[in-house]
Amino acid sequence: MSGGLALGAFEAGVCEVLDEQGPPGWVIGVSSGAVNAAIVAGNPPGRRAEALRRFWMSAADEPMPWTSFLLGPPPAEGAWRRTYNEMAAIRTLTLGRPGVFSPRLLQSGTGAAPALYDLEPLLRRLPDCVDFDLLNGPAAPRLTLVATDVESGERVVFDSARGARIGPGHVLASCALLPVFAPVEVEGRLLGDGGLASNLPLDLLLAGDEAGERLAVLVDLFAERGSRPRSLGASIARAGDLAFGNQTLRMIEAAAREYGLRDLLRRLADGLPAESREDAALAPLLAEAEREGSKGALTLLRLGYRASLDEAGPGKLFDFSRATLQDRWRAGAAAARAGLEGLGAAGAGRALAPGLTLHEVEG
């Protein structure tokens, strides 16, 4: 699950549907995706959607309470909805969001970690939605969170299957997008948002040692495909979509190259005589190819969120309005159902390389 602040409600809708299918074996999260991933791993099956809804709805805002009281919920689109969304983003940027972040006010330009907002409310909120003892126990799915070392630029990976005991501070570190949020010191390192290194780290999955056929659901909150910008705000929003959405595209292209090379090595190995297979220079390479080949086929189901034209432009990340969060949740759930149904359809998906298939659904 990738990062995207308030866009993470789309991921929560995806999680609601996936929880109905059975527990995941592995959950990888970055930024807001790290929050959702921790909630999934830190709650038992059947209660994850409830915990996700509790978190997201507690952060929801009603930017135009009197208008909504008198006229009801805003329409799905149009000028009123656009104003509603923009007002929600402005309120969030001004006041912060309960249980998520608060303004740092005069501290924003001082201290060891200057930033506009502080994630301290999220630090206090997480234990109400995540059982960290369960998350780190043997019954939980494998959990991997990604952050970025602010000083070295190195990607930092916390993996419950590799000895990391994940706590609220690790989740916060993955969310700390500079200069919006203050970086977080964890285990002696100053860490920022994992999206600064890789917003959807597919390479971690490829490097795993799981055997057999696998299905990986990629939840991508920034669409590389979009409309021609008609305003400055739309241009800024489009730039963000392209910067992060194209990260995912490059990751998928790299996966296709890797699977293609694996297949080429296997076919070359099959055609080699026995004496050549035992060559000291070739043997390690062939062993690696055989080991990678034993992992089996990988199906990628990419569920992408594409914001509507009436969303708040570059402020869409800060639109925590109740109507918008509910819309995003429903869009995520609908995309997940459509994606799962499409997996079994004849001719569905694209074969990117032998053993690697991609299915895509836009929500």
Short mmCIF file of C-alpha atoms in Angstrom, two decimals:
data_model
loop_
_atom_site.label_atom_id
_atom_site.label_comp_id
_atom_site.label_asym_id
_atom_site.label_seq_id
_atom_site.Cartn_x
_atom_site.Cartn_y
_atom_site.Cartn_z
CA MET A 1 0.00 0.00 0.00
CA SER A 2 1.44 3.32 -1.11
CA GLY A 3 1.36 6.71 0.59
CA GLY A 4 -1.00 9.60 -0.10
CA LEU A 5 -2.24 11.06 3.21
CA ALA A 6 -6.07 11.40 3.00
CA LEU A 7 -6.10 9.34 -0.22
CA GLY A 8 -5.38 6.39 2.07
CA ALA A 9 -9.13 5.98 2.62
CA PHE A 10 -9.14 4.32 -0.82
CA GLU A 11 -6.75 1.70 0.56
CA ALA A 12 -9.01 1.15 3.55
CA GLY A 13 -11.86 0.25 1.17
CA VAL A 14 -9.56 -2.21 -0.60
CA CYS A 15 -8.61 -3.77 2.75
CA GLU A 16 -12.27 -4.20 3.69
CA VAL A 17 -12.87 -6.38 0.62
CA LEU A 18 -9.59 -8.29 0.90
CA ASP A 19 -10.30 -9.12 4.54
CA GLU A 20 -13.40 -10.97 3.36
CA GLN A 21 -11.17 -13.19 1.18
CA GLY A 22 -8.95 -14.37 4.04
CA PRO A 23 -5.84 -13.14 5.82
CA PRO A 24 -2.91 -11.86 3.74
CA GLY A 25 0.48 -13.49 4.08
CA TRP A 26 2.40 -10.24 3.83
CA VAL A 27 1.49 -6.55 4.08
CA ILE A 28 3.88 -3.82 2.90
CA GLY A 29 3.09 -0.18 3.65
CA VAL A 30 4.51 3.27 3.01
CA SER A 31 3.31 6.53 4.64
CA SER A 32 -0.51 6.45 4.92
CA GLY A 33 -0.19 2.91 3.57
CA ALA A 34 1.96 2.15 6.62
CA VAL A 35 -0.89 3.25 8.89
CA ASN A 36 -3.36 1.03 7.04
CA ALA A 37 -0.87 -1.85 6.98
CA ALA A 38 -0.29 -1.59 10.73
CA ILE A 39 -4.04 -1.60 11.38
CA VAL A 40 -4.45 -4.70 9.19
CA ALA A 41 -1.58 -6.54 10.89
CA GLY A 42 -2.55 -5.35 14.36
CA ASN A 43 -6.14 -6.62 14.32
CA PRO A 44 -7.57 -10.13 13.92
CA PRO A 45 -9.43 -11.19 10.75
CA GLY A 46 -13.01 -9.96 10.72
CA ARG A 47 -12.20 -6.88 12.82
CA ARG A 48 -9.77 -5.12 10.48
CA ALA A 49 -12.39 -3.20 8.51
CA GLU A 50 -13.98 -2.00 11.75
CA ALA A 51 -10.61 -0.74 13.04
CA LEU A 52 -9.84 0.97 9.73
CA ARG A 53 -13.23 2.65 9.68
CA ARG A 54 -12.79 3.79 13.28
CA PHE A 55 -9.46 5.41 12.41
CA TRP A 56 -10.55 7.12 9.18
CA MET A 57 -13.94 8.31 10.37
CA SER A 58 -12.43 9.74 13.57
CA ALA A 59 -10.24 11.91 11.30
CA ALA A 60 -13.18 12.95 9.08
CA ASP A 61 -14.22 16.59 8.92
CA GLU A 62 -17.42 18.44 8.03
CA PRO A 63 -16.10 21.64 6.39
CA MET A 64 -19.50 23.27 5.80
CA PRO A 65 -21.62 22.06 8.74
CA TRP A 66 -24.47 24.55 8.42
CA THR A 67 -24.80 24.06 4.68
CA SER A 68 -24.78 20.28 5.08
CA PHE A 69 -27.28 20.51 7.95
CA LEU A 70 -29.71 22.61 5.92
CA LEU A 71 -29.24 21.08 2.47
CA GLY A 72 -27.94 17.62 3.21
CA PRO A 73 -24.73 15.97 1.97
CA PRO A 74 -22.97 17.60 -0.97
CA PRO A 75 -23.60 16.24 -4.48
CA ALA A 76 -21.13 13.86 -6.09
CA GLU A 77 -19.83 16.54 -8.47
CA GLY A 78 -20.23 20.14 -9.52
CA ALA A 79 -19.35 23.57 -8.13
CA TRP A 80 -20.82 22.94 -4.67
CA ARG A 81 -18.86 19.72 -4.26
CA ARG A 82 -15.68 21.39 -5.51
CA THR A 83 -16.09 24.18 -2.92
CA TYR A 84 -16.84 21.61 -0.21
CA ASN A 85 -13.64 19.71 -1.01
CA GLU A 86 -11.51 22.85 -1.15
CA MET A 87 -12.90 24.10 2.17
CA ALA A 88 -12.03 20.74 3.76
CA ALA A 89 -8.44 20.98 2.53
CA ILE A 90 -8.13 24.57 3.81
CA ARG A 91 -9.49 23.63 7.25
CA THR A 92 -7.04 20.74 7.48
CA LEU A 93 -4.09 22.89 6.45
CA THR A 94 -5.15 25.51 9.00
CA LEU A 95 -6.17 23.37 11.96
CA GLY A 96 -4.66 19.94 11.31
CA ARG A 97 -6.64 16.75 11.88
CA PRO A 98 -7.54 15.18 15.24
CA GLY A 99 -5.71 11.90 15.70
CA VAL A 100 -3.42 12.56 12.74
CA PHE A 101 -1.43 15.79 12.93
CA SER A 102 -1.44 19.32 14.38
CA PRO A 103 0.19 22.62 13.32
CA ARG A 104 3.60 23.36 14.82
CA LEU A 105 2.97 27.10 14.61
CA LEU A 106 6.09 29.05 15.64
CA GLN A 107 8.18 25.87 15.89
CA SER A 108 8.02 25.27 12.13
CA GLY A 109 11.34 26.96 11.35
CA THR A 110 13.34 26.09 14.44
CA GLY A 111 14.82 23.10 16.20
CA ALA A 112 16.57 19.98 14.94
CA ALA A 113 13.63 18.91 12.80
CA PRO A 114 11.72 21.92 11.41
CA ALA A 115 8.35 21.19 9.80
CA LEU A 116 4.89 22.67 9.41
CA TYR A 117 2.99 19.97 11.29
CA ASP A 118 3.59 17.45 14.04
CA LEU A 119 2.49 13.79 13.95
CA GLU A 120 2.24 13.56 17.75
CA PRO A 121 -1.59 13.11 17.57
CA LEU A 122 -1.08 10.04 15.37
CA LEU A 123 1.43 8.63 17.86
CA ARG A 124 -1.24 8.85 20.57
CA ARG A 125 -4.02 7.55 18.31
CA LEU A 126 -2.36 4.44 16.91
CA PRO A 127 -2.58 2.24 20.06
CA ASP A 128 -6.37 2.71 20.00
CA CYS A 129 -6.55 1.11 16.55
CA VAL A 130 -3.55 -1.25 16.54
CA ASP A 131 -2.69 -4.08 18.93
CA PHE A 132 1.10 -3.92 18.64
CA ASP A 133 1.55 -7.12 20.65
CA LEU A 134 -0.65 -8.94 18.13
CA LEU A 135 1.10 -7.18 15.23
CA ASN A 136 4.48 -8.50 16.39
CA GLY A 137 3.17 -11.95 17.30
CA PRO A 138 3.19 -15.20 15.31
CA ALA A 139 -0.49 -14.97 14.33
CA ALA A 140 -0.13 -11.68 12.45
CA PRO A 141 0.75 -11.45 8.75
CA ARG A 142 4.28 -10.42 7.90
CA LEU A 143 4.49 -6.63 8.08
CA THR A 144 7.03 -4.45 6.27
CA LEU A 145 7.19 -0.68 6.63
CA VAL A 146 9.46 1.66 4.65
CA ALA A 147 11.04 4.95 5.71
CA THR A 148 13.91 7.13 4.44
CA ASP A 149 17.03 8.20 6.32
CA VAL A 150 16.91 11.99 6.12
CA GLU A 151 20.68 12.40 6.38
CA SER A 152 22.01 9.57 4.20
CA GLY A 153 19.07 9.25 1.80
CA GLU A 154 19.08 5.49 2.37
CA ARG A 155 15.85 3.54 2.28
CA VAL A 156 15.16 1.98 5.69
CA VAL A 157 13.05 -1.18 5.87
CA PHE A 158 11.41 -2.51 9.05
CA ASP A 159 10.32 -6.13 8.53
CA SER A 160 8.60 -8.19 11.23
CA ALA A 161 9.86 -11.38 9.53
CA ARG A 162 13.46 -10.20 9.84
CA GLY A 163 13.57 -9.41 13.52
CA ALA A 164 12.07 -5.91 13.67
CA ARG A 165 9.70 -5.26 16.53
CA ILE A 166 7.44 -2.63 15.03
CA GLY A 167 5.91 0.06 17.21
CA PRO A 168 4.09 3.37 16.74
CA GLY A 169 7.36 5.21 16.12
CA HIS A 170 8.13 3.07 13.07
CA VAL A 171 4.71 3.89 11.60
CA LEU A 172 5.22 7.59 12.26
CA ALA A 173 8.65 7.54 10.61
CA SER A 174 7.13 6.12 7.42
CA CYS A 175 4.60 9.00 7.38
CA ALA A 176 6.95 11.92 8.05
CA LEU A 177 6.95 13.69 4.67
CA LEU A 178 9.33 16.65 4.86
CA PRO A 179 8.76 19.60 5.17
CA VAL A 180 5.09 18.98 5.92
CA PHE A 181 5.74 16.67 8.88
CA ALA A 182 8.67 16.60 11.25
CA PRO A 183 11.01 13.62 10.76
CA VAL A 184 11.11 11.01 13.53
CA GLU A 185 14.15 9.61 15.26
CA VAL A 186 14.05 5.80 15.42
CA GLU A 187 16.92 3.61 16.60
CA GLY A 188 19.33 6.53 16.36
CA ARG A 189 18.40 7.56 12.81
CA LEU A 190 16.37 10.57 11.71
CA LEU A 191 13.71 9.15 9.39
CA GLY A 192 11.23 10.63 6.95
CA ASP A 193 8.47 9.43 4.64
CA GLY A 194 9.16 6.14 2.85
CA GLY A 195 7.67 7.56 -0.34
CA LEU A 196 10.80 9.71 -0.71
CA ALA A 197 12.65 6.47 -1.48
CA SER A 198 9.94 4.27 -3.03
CA ASN A 199 6.23 4.97 -2.69
CA LEU A 200 5.21 1.45 -3.72
CA PRO A 201 8.24 -0.82 -3.09
CA LEU A 202 7.45 -3.76 -5.35
CA ASP A 203 11.12 -4.74 -5.32
CA LEU A 204 10.78 -5.91 -1.70
CA LEU A 205 8.21 -8.44 -2.81
CA LEU A 206 10.40 -9.63 -5.68
CA ALA A 207 13.33 -10.11 -3.30
CA GLY A 208 11.24 -12.27 -0.95
CA ASP A 209 11.74 -16.00 -0.66
CA GLU A 210 8.08 -17.13 -0.81
CA ALA A 211 7.59 -20.19 -3.02
CA GLY A 212 4.64 -21.16 -5.21
CA GLU A 213 2.17 -19.07 -7.15
CA ARG A 214 1.44 -15.68 -5.59
CA LEU A 215 -1.07 -12.87 -5.96
CA ALA A 216 0.13 -9.39 -5.02
CA VAL A 217 -2.39 -6.56 -4.72
CA LEU A 218 -0.73 -3.20 -5.36
CA VAL A 219 -2.71 -0.18 -4.16
CA ASP A 220 -1.44 2.90 -5.96
CA LEU A 221 -2.84 6.28 -4.90
CA PHE A 222 -1.35 8.35 -7.74
CA ALA A 223 -2.42 7.75 -11.34
CA GLU A 224 0.14 8.26 -14.10
CA ARG A 225 -2.74 8.62 -16.56
CA GLY A 226 -4.86 11.75 -16.23
CA SER A 227 -6.46 14.76 -17.87
CA ARG A 228 -4.85 17.82 -19.44
CA PRO A 229 -4.43 20.42 -16.65
CA ARG A 230 -6.72 23.45 -17.02
CA SER A 231 -5.45 25.48 -14.04
CA LEU A 232 -2.32 26.06 -11.98
CA GLY A 233 -3.73 23.91 -9.17
CA ALA A 234 -4.46 21.10 -11.61
CA SER A 235 -0.90 21.33 -12.92
CA ILE A 236 0.55 21.02 -9.41
CA ALA A 237 -1.69 18.04 -8.65
CA ARG A 238 -0.78 16.41 -11.96
CA ALA A 239 2.93 16.83 -11.23
CA GLY A 240 2.49 14.93 -7.96
CA ASP A 241 0.54 12.16 -9.69
CA LEU A 242 3.24 11.79 -12.33
CA ALA A 243 6.12 11.86 -9.84
CA PHE A 244 4.69 9.07 -7.70
CA GLY A 245 2.60 7.16 -10.27
CA ASN A 246 5.55 6.77 -12.60
CA GLN A 247 7.59 5.34 -9.72
CA THR A 248 5.23 2.38 -9.74
CA LEU A 249 5.35 2.04 -13.51
CA ARG A 250 9.17 1.87 -13.41
CA MET A 251 8.97 -0.76 -10.64
CA ILE A 252 6.65 -2.93 -12.74
CA GLU A 253 8.89 -2.55 -15.79
CA ALA A 254 11.88 -3.63 -13.68
CA ALA A 255 9.92 -6.67 -12.47
CA ALA A 256 9.15 -7.61 -16.07
CA ARG A 257 12.84 -7.40 -16.99
CA GLU A 258 13.79 -9.52 -13.99
CA TYR A 259 11.26 -12.24 -14.81
CA GLY A 260 12.35 -12.17 -18.46
CA LEU A 261 15.99 -12.66 -17.45
CA ARG A 262 15.02 -15.50 -15.10
CA ASP A 263 13.26 -17.28 -17.94
CA LEU A 264 16.20 -16.72 -20.29
CA LEU A 265 18.64 -18.16 -17.74
CA ARG A 266 16.45 -21.21 -17.17
CA ARG A 267 16.22 -21.89 -20.90
CA LEU A 268 19.97 -21.44 -21.31
CA ALA A 269 20.61 -23.78 -18.39
CA ASP A 270 18.36 -26.46 -19.87
CA GLY A 271 20.41 -26.43 -23.06
CA LEU A 272 23.83 -26.70 -21.40
CA PRO A 273 25.70 -30.01 -21.25
CA ALA A 274 26.34 -31.42 -17.77
CA GLU A 275 30.04 -30.50 -17.73
CA SER A 276 29.23 -26.85 -18.48
CA ARG A 277 26.64 -26.73 -15.70
CA GLU A 278 29.38 -27.64 -13.23
CA ASP A 279 31.68 -24.84 -14.37
CA ALA A 280 32.83 -22.80 -11.36
CA ALA A 281 31.82 -19.52 -13.01
CA LEU A 282 28.39 -20.70 -14.18
CA ALA A 283 27.29 -22.87 -11.25
CA PRO A 284 26.36 -20.01 -8.83
CA LEU A 285 24.42 -18.21 -11.58
CA LEU A 286 22.50 -21.35 -12.52
CA ALA A 287 21.76 -22.12 -8.87
CA GLU A 288 20.37 -18.60 -8.44
CA ALA A 289 18.21 -19.02 -11.54
CA GLU A 290 16.87 -22.33 -10.23
CA ARG A 291 16.14 -20.83 -6.82
CA GLU A 292 14.31 -17.87 -8.34
CA GLY A 293 12.40 -20.16 -10.69
CA SER A 294 11.09 -22.17 -7.75
CA LYS A 295 9.13 -19.15 -6.53
CA GLY A 296 6.45 -19.78 -9.14
CA ALA A 297 4.25 -17.40 -11.09
CA LEU A 298 3.41 -13.95 -9.74
CA THR A 299 0.16 -12.14 -10.56
CA LEU A 300 0.06 -8.41 -9.90
CA LEU A 301 -3.33 -6.79 -9.34
CA ARG A 302 -2.76 -3.04 -9.47
CA LEU A 303 -5.63 -1.00 -8.05
CA GLY A 304 -5.11 2.68 -8.85
CA TYR A 305 -6.93 5.71 -7.49
CA ARG A 306 -7.68 8.51 -9.95
CA ALA A 307 -9.06 11.62 -8.32
CA SER A 308 -12.21 13.15 -9.81
CA LEU A 309 -12.04 16.54 -11.51
CA ASP A 310 -13.90 18.11 -8.58
CA GLU A 311 -11.34 17.08 -5.98
CA ALA A 312 -9.29 19.83 -4.36
CA GLY A 313 -6.37 19.86 -6.81
CA PRO A 314 -3.05 19.76 -4.94
CA GLY A 315 -5.06 19.97 -1.71
CA LYS A 316 -6.67 16.56 -2.32
CA LEU A 317 -4.11 15.00 0.04
CA PHE A 318 -5.54 17.15 2.84
CA ASP A 319 -9.23 16.68 2.01
CA PHE A 320 -10.46 14.75 5.05
CA SER A 321 -14.11 15.73 4.49
CA ARG A 322 -16.49 12.98 5.51
CA ALA A 323 -18.13 12.79 2.08
CA THR A 324 -14.80 12.51 0.26
CA LEU A 325 -13.36 9.89 2.63
CA GLN A 326 -16.53 7.83 2.19
CA ASP A 327 -16.34 8.22 -1.60
CA ARG A 328 -12.72 7.09 -1.61
CA TRP A 329 -13.50 4.13 0.65
CA ARG A 330 -16.33 3.02 -1.66
CA ALA A 331 -14.11 3.49 -4.73
CA GLY A 332 -11.42 1.31 -3.16
CA ALA A 333 -13.91 -1.41 -2.29
CA ALA A 334 -15.42 -1.33 -5.80
CA ALA A 335 -11.97 -1.49 -7.42
CA ALA A 336 -10.98 -4.45 -5.25
CA ARG A 337 -14.15 -6.37 -6.10
CA ALA A 338 -13.77 -5.63 -9.82
CA GLY A 339 -10.12 -6.65 -9.70
CA LEU A 340 -10.74 -9.94 -7.92
CA GLU A 341 -13.61 -10.80 -10.27
CA GLY A 342 -11.43 -10.00 -13.28
CA LEU A 343 -8.65 -12.36 -12.22
CA GLY A 344 -10.57 -15.37 -13.44
CA ALA A 345 -11.89 -13.86 -16.67
CA ALA A 346 -10.68 -15.41 -19.91
CA GLY A 347 -8.01 -13.30 -21.59
CA ALA A 348 -7.82 -10.87 -18.66
CA GLY A 349 -4.52 -9.35 -17.65
CA ARG A 350 -1.29 -8.73 -19.54
CA ALA A 351 1.57 -11.20 -19.62
CA LEU A 352 4.58 -8.98 -18.94
CA ALA A 353 7.05 -11.86 -18.95
CA PRO A 354 6.93 -15.64 -18.45
CA GLY A 355 5.52 -16.12 -14.94
CA LEU A 356 4.49 -12.46 -14.47
CA THR A 357 0.97 -11.19 -15.22
CA LEU A 358 -0.48 -7.74 -14.59
CA HIS A 359 -4.14 -6.87 -14.03
CA GLU A 360 -5.11 -3.20 -13.61
CA VAL A 361 -8.27 -1.54 -12.29
CA GLU A 362 -8.73 2.20 -11.88
CA GLY A 363 -10.98 3.50 -9.16
#
